[in-house]
PDB file of C-alpha atoms in Angstrom:
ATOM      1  CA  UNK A   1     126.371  84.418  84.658  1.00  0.00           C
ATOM      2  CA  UNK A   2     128.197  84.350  87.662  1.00  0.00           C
ATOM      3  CA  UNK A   3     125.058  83.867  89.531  1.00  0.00           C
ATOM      4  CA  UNK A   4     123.440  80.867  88.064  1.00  0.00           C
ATOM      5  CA  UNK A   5     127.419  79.273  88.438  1.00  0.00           C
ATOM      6  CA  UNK A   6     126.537  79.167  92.194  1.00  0.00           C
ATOM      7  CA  UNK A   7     124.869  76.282  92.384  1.00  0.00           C
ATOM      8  CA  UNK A   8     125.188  75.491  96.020  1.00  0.00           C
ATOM      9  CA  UNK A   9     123.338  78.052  96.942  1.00  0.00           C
ATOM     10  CA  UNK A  10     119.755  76.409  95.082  1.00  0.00           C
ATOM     11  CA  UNK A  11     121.458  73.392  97.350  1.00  0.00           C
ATOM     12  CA  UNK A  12     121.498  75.086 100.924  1.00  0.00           C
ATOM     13  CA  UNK A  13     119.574  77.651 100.185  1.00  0.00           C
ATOM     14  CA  UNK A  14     118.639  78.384 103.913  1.00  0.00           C
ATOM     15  CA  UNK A  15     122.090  78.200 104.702  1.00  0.00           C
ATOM     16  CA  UNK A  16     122.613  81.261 102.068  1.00  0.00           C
ATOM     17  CA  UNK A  17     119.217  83.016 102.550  1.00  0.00           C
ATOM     18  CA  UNK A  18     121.052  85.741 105.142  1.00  0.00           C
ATOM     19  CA  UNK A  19     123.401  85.899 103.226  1.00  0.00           C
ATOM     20  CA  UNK A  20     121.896  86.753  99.968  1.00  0.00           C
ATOM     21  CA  UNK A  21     119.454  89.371 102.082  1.00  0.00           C
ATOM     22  CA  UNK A  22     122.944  90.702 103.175  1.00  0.00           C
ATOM     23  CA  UNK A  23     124.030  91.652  99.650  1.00  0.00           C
ATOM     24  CA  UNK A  24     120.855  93.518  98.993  1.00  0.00           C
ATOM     25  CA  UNK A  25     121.284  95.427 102.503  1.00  0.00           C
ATOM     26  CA  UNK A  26     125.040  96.335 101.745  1.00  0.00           C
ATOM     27  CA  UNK A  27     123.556  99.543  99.631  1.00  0.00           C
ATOM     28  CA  UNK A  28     126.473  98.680  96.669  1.00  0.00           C
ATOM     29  CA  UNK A  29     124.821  98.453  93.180  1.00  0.00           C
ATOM     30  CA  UNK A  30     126.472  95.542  91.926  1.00  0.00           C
ATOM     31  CA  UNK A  31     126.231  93.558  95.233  1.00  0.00           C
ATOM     32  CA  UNK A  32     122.260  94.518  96.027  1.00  0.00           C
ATOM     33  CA  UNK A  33     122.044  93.410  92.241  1.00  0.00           C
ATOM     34  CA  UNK A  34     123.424  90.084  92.524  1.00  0.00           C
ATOM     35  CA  UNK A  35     121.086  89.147  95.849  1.00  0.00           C
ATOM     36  CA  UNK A  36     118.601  90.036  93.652  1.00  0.00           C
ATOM     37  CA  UNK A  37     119.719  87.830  90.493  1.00  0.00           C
ATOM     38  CA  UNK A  38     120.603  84.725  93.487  1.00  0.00           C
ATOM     39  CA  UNK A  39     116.683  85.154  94.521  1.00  0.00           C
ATOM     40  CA  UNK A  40     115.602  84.617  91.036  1.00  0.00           C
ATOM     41  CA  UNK A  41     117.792  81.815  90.119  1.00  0.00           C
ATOM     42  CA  UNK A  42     117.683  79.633  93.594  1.00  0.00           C
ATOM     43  CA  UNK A  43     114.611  81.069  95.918  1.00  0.00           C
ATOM     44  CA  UNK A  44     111.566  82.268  93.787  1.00  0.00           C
ATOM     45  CA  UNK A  45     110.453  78.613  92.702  1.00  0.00           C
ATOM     46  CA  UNK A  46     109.796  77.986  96.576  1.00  0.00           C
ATOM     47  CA  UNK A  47     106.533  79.635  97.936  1.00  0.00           C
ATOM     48  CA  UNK A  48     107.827  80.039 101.170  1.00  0.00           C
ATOM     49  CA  UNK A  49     110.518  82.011  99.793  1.00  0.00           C
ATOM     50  CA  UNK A  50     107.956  84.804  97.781  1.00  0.00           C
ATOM     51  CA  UNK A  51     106.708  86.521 101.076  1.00  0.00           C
ATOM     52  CA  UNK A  52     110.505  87.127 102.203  1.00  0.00           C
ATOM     53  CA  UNK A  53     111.538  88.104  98.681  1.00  0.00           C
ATOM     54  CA  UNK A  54     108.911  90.779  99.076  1.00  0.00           C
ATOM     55  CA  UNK A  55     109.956  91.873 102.349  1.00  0.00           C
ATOM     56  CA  UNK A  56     113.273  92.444 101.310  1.00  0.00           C
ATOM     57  CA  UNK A  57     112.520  94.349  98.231  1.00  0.00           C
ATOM     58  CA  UNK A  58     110.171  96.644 100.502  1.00  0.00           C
ATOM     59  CA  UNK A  59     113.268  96.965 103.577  1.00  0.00           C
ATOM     60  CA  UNK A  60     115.677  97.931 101.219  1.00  0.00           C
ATOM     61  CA  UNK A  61     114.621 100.760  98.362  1.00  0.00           C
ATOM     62  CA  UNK A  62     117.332 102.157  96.000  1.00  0.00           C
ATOM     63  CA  UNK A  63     117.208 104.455  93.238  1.00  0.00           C
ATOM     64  CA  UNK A  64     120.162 102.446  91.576  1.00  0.00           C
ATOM     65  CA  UNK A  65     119.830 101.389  88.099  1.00  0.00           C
ATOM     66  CA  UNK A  66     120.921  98.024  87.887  1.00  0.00           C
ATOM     67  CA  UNK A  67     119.088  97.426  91.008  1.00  0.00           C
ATOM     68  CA  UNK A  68     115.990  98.124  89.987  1.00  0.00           C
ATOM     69  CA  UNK A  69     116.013  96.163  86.827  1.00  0.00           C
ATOM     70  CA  UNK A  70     117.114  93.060  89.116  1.00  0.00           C
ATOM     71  CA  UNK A  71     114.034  93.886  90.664  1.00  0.00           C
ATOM     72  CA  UNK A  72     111.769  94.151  87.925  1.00  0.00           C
ATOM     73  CA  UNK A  73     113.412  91.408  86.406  1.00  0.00           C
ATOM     74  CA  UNK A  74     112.445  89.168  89.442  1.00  0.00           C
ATOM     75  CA  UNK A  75     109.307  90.480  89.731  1.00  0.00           C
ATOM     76  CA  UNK A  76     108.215  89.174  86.127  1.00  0.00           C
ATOM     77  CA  UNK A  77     109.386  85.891  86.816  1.00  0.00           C
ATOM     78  CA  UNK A  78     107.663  86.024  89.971  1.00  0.00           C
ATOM     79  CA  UNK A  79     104.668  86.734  87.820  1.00  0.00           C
ATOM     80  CA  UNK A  80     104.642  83.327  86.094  1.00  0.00           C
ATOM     81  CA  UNK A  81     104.623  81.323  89.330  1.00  0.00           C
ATOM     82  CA  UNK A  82     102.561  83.855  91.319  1.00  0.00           C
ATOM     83  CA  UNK A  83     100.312  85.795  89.123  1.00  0.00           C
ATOM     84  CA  UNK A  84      97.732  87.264  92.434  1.00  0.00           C
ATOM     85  CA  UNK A  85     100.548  87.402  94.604  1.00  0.00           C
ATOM     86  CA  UNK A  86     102.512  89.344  92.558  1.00  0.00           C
ATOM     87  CA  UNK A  87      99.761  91.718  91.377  1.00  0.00           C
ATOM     88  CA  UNK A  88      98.556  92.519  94.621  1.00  0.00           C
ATOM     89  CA  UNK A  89     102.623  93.274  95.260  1.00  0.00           C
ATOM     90  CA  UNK A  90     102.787  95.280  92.753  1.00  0.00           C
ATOM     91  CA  UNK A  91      99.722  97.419  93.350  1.00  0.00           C
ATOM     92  CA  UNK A  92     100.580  98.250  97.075  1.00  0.00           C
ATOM     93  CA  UNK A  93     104.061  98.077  97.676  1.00  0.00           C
ATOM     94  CA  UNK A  94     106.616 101.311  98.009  1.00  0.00           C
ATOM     95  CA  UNK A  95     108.542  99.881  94.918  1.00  0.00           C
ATOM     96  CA  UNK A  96     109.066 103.513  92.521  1.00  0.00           C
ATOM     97  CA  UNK A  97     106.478 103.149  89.559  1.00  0.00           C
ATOM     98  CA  UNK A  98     109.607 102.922  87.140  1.00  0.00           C
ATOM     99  CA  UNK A  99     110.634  99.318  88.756  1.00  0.00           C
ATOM    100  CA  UNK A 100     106.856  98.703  88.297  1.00  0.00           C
ATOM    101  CA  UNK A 101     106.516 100.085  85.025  1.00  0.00           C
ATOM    102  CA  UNK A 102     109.795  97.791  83.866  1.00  0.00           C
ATOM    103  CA  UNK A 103     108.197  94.613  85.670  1.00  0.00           C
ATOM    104  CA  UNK A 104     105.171  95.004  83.868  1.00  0.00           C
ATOM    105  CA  UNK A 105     106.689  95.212  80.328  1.00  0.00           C
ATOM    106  CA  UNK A 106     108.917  92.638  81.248  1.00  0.00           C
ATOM    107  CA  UNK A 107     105.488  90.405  81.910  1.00  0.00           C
ATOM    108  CA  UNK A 108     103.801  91.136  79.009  1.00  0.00           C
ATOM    109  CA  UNK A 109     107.439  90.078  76.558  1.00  0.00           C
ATOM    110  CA  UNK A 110     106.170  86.515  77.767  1.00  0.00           C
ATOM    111  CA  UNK A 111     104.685  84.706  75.195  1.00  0.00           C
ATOM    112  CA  UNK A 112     102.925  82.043  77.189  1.00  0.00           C
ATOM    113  CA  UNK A 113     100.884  84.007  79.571  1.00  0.00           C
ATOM    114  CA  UNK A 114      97.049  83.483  79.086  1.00  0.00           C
ATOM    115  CA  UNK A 115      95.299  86.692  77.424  1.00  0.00           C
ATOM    116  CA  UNK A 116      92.927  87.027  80.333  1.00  0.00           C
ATOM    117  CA  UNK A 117      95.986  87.589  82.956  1.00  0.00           C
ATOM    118  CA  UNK A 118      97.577  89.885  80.329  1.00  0.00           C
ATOM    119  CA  UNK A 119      94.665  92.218  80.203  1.00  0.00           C
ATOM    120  CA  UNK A 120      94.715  92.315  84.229  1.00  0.00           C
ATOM    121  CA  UNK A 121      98.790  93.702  83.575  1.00  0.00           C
ATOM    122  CA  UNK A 122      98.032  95.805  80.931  1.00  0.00           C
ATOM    123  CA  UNK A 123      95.124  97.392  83.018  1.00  0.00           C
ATOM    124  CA  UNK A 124      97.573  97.710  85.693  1.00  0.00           C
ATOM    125  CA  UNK A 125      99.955  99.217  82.928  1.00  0.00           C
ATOM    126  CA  UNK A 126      97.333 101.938  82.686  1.00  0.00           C
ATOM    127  CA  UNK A 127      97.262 102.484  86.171  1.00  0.00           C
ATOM    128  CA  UNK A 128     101.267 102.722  86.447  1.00  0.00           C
ATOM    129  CA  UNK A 129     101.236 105.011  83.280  1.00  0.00           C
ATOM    130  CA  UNK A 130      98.711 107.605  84.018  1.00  0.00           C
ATOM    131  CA  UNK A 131      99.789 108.178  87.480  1.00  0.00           C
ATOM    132  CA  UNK A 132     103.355 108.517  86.414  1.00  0.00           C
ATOM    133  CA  UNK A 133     102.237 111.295  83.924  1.00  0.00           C
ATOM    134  CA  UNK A 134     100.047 112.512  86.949  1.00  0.00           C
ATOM    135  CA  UNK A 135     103.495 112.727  89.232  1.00  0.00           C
ATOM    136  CA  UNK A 136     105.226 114.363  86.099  1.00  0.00           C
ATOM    137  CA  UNK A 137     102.862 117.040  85.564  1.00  0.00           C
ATOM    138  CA  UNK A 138     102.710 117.752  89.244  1.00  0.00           C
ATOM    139  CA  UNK A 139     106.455 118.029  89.417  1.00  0.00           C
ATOM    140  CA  UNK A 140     106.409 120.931  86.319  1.00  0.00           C
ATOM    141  CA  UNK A 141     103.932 122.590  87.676  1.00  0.00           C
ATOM    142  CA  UNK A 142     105.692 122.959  91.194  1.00  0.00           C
ATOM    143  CA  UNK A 143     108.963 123.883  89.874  1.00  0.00           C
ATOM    144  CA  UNK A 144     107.462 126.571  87.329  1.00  0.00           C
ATOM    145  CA  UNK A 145     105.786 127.668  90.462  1.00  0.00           C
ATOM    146  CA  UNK A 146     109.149 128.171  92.362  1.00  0.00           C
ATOM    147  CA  UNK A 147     110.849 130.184  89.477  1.00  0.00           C
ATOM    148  CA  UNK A 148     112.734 127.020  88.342  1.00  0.00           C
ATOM    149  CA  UNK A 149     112.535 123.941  86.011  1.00  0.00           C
ATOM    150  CA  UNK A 150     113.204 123.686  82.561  1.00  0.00           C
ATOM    151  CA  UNK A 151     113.370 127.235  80.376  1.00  0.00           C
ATOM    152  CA  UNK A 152     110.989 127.622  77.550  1.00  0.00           C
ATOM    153  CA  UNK A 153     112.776 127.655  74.561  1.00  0.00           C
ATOM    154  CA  UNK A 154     111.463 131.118  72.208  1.00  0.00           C
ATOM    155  CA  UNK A 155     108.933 129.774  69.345  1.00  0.00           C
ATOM    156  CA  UNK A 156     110.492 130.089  66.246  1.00  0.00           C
ATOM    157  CA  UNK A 157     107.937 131.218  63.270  1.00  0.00           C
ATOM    158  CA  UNK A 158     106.789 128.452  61.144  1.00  0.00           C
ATOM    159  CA  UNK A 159     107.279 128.544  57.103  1.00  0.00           C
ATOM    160  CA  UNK A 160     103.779 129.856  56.713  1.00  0.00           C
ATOM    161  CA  UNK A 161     104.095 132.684  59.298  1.00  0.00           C
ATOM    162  CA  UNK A 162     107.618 133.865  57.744  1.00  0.00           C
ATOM    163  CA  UNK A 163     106.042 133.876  53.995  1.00  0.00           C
ATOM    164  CA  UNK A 164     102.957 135.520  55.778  1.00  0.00           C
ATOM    165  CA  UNK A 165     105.065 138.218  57.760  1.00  0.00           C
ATOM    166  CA  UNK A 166     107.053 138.967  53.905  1.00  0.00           C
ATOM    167  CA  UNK A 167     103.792 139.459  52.106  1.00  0.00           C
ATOM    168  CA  UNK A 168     102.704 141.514  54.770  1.00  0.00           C
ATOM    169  CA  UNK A 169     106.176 143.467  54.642  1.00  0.00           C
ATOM    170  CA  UNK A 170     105.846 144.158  51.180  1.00  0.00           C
ATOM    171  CA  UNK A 171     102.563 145.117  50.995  1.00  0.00           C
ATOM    172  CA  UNK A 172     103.368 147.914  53.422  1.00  0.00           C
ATOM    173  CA  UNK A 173     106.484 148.846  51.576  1.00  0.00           C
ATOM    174  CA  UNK A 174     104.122 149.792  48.460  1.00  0.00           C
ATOM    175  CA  UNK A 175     101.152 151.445  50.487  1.00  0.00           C
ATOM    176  CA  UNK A 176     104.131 153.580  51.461  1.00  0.00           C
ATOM    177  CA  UNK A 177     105.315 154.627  48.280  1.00  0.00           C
ATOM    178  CA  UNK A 178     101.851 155.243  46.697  1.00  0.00           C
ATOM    179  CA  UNK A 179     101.052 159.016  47.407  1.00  0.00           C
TER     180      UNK A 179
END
């Protein structure tokens, strides 16, 4: 990728780091994207580096797609070198539950993680999951509440209630002929 081609940043990487923070500030998709990428490839294997990482992630939220699978996707790498750190990230920061909920599949894909630290992410999974059904059901009951949301599409009658309403129908039909 073009990102792991710029190997002078990993070099002089404090040289880059405001620069890199830049692209994520600029707000574009594809630039926030590739600050993103550039933290994963050149700054997350230095500890120093994982506080500011989170920081900037926090600063600067998006909604953009490809954004917030950068994110994820640096988050589950993150996970390998900083398992507590990046739980305890992941539990309280601002990030939207989807970037979470992406993260944490992401972490569980890895083959080598020890079962005891996948049963904390899958419990966290949990967490992520029912809330985000919590949020959904909250949201459908608000907008049927203002008039709006989604229309309910008419039941259609089964096979059994059409046979059913047909017996019925005939049965009538001769109870109306006999005298």
């Amino acid at each position: 990728t073009f990102a792991a081609a710029l190997k002078i940043v990993g070099k002089r990487r404090e040289l880059f780091w405001d620069f890199v923070r830049d692209l994520v500030a600029s707000g574009e998709e594809y630039r926030a994207r590739l600050g993103y990428v550039l933290m994963l490839y050149y700054y997350l294997d230095e500890p120093s580096y994982f506080e500011k990482i989170c920081r900037v992630m926090e600063r600067y939220p998006t909604e953009q797609h490809f954004v917030e699978y950068a994110k994820a996707w640096l988050l589950s790498y993150a996970w390998r070198s900083y398992p507590q750190q990046t739980n305890k990230f992941l539990v309280r920061s601002g990030l939207s539950d989807e970037t979470k909920l992406v993260a944490v599949r992401k972490i569980l894909a890895f083959r080598d993680i020890a079962p005891s630290e996948k049963q904390a992410v899958f419990g966290l999974r949990d967490v992520l999951q029912k809330r985000e059904r919590m949020l959904r059901a909250q949201r459908r009951a608000e907008e049927r509440a203002e008039g709006g949301g989604r229309p309910r599409k008419p039941k259609t009658p089964g096979v059994r209630q059409l046979e059913y309403e047909r017996i019925r129908a005939l049965v009538e039909s001769t109870r109306q002929e006999q005298p």
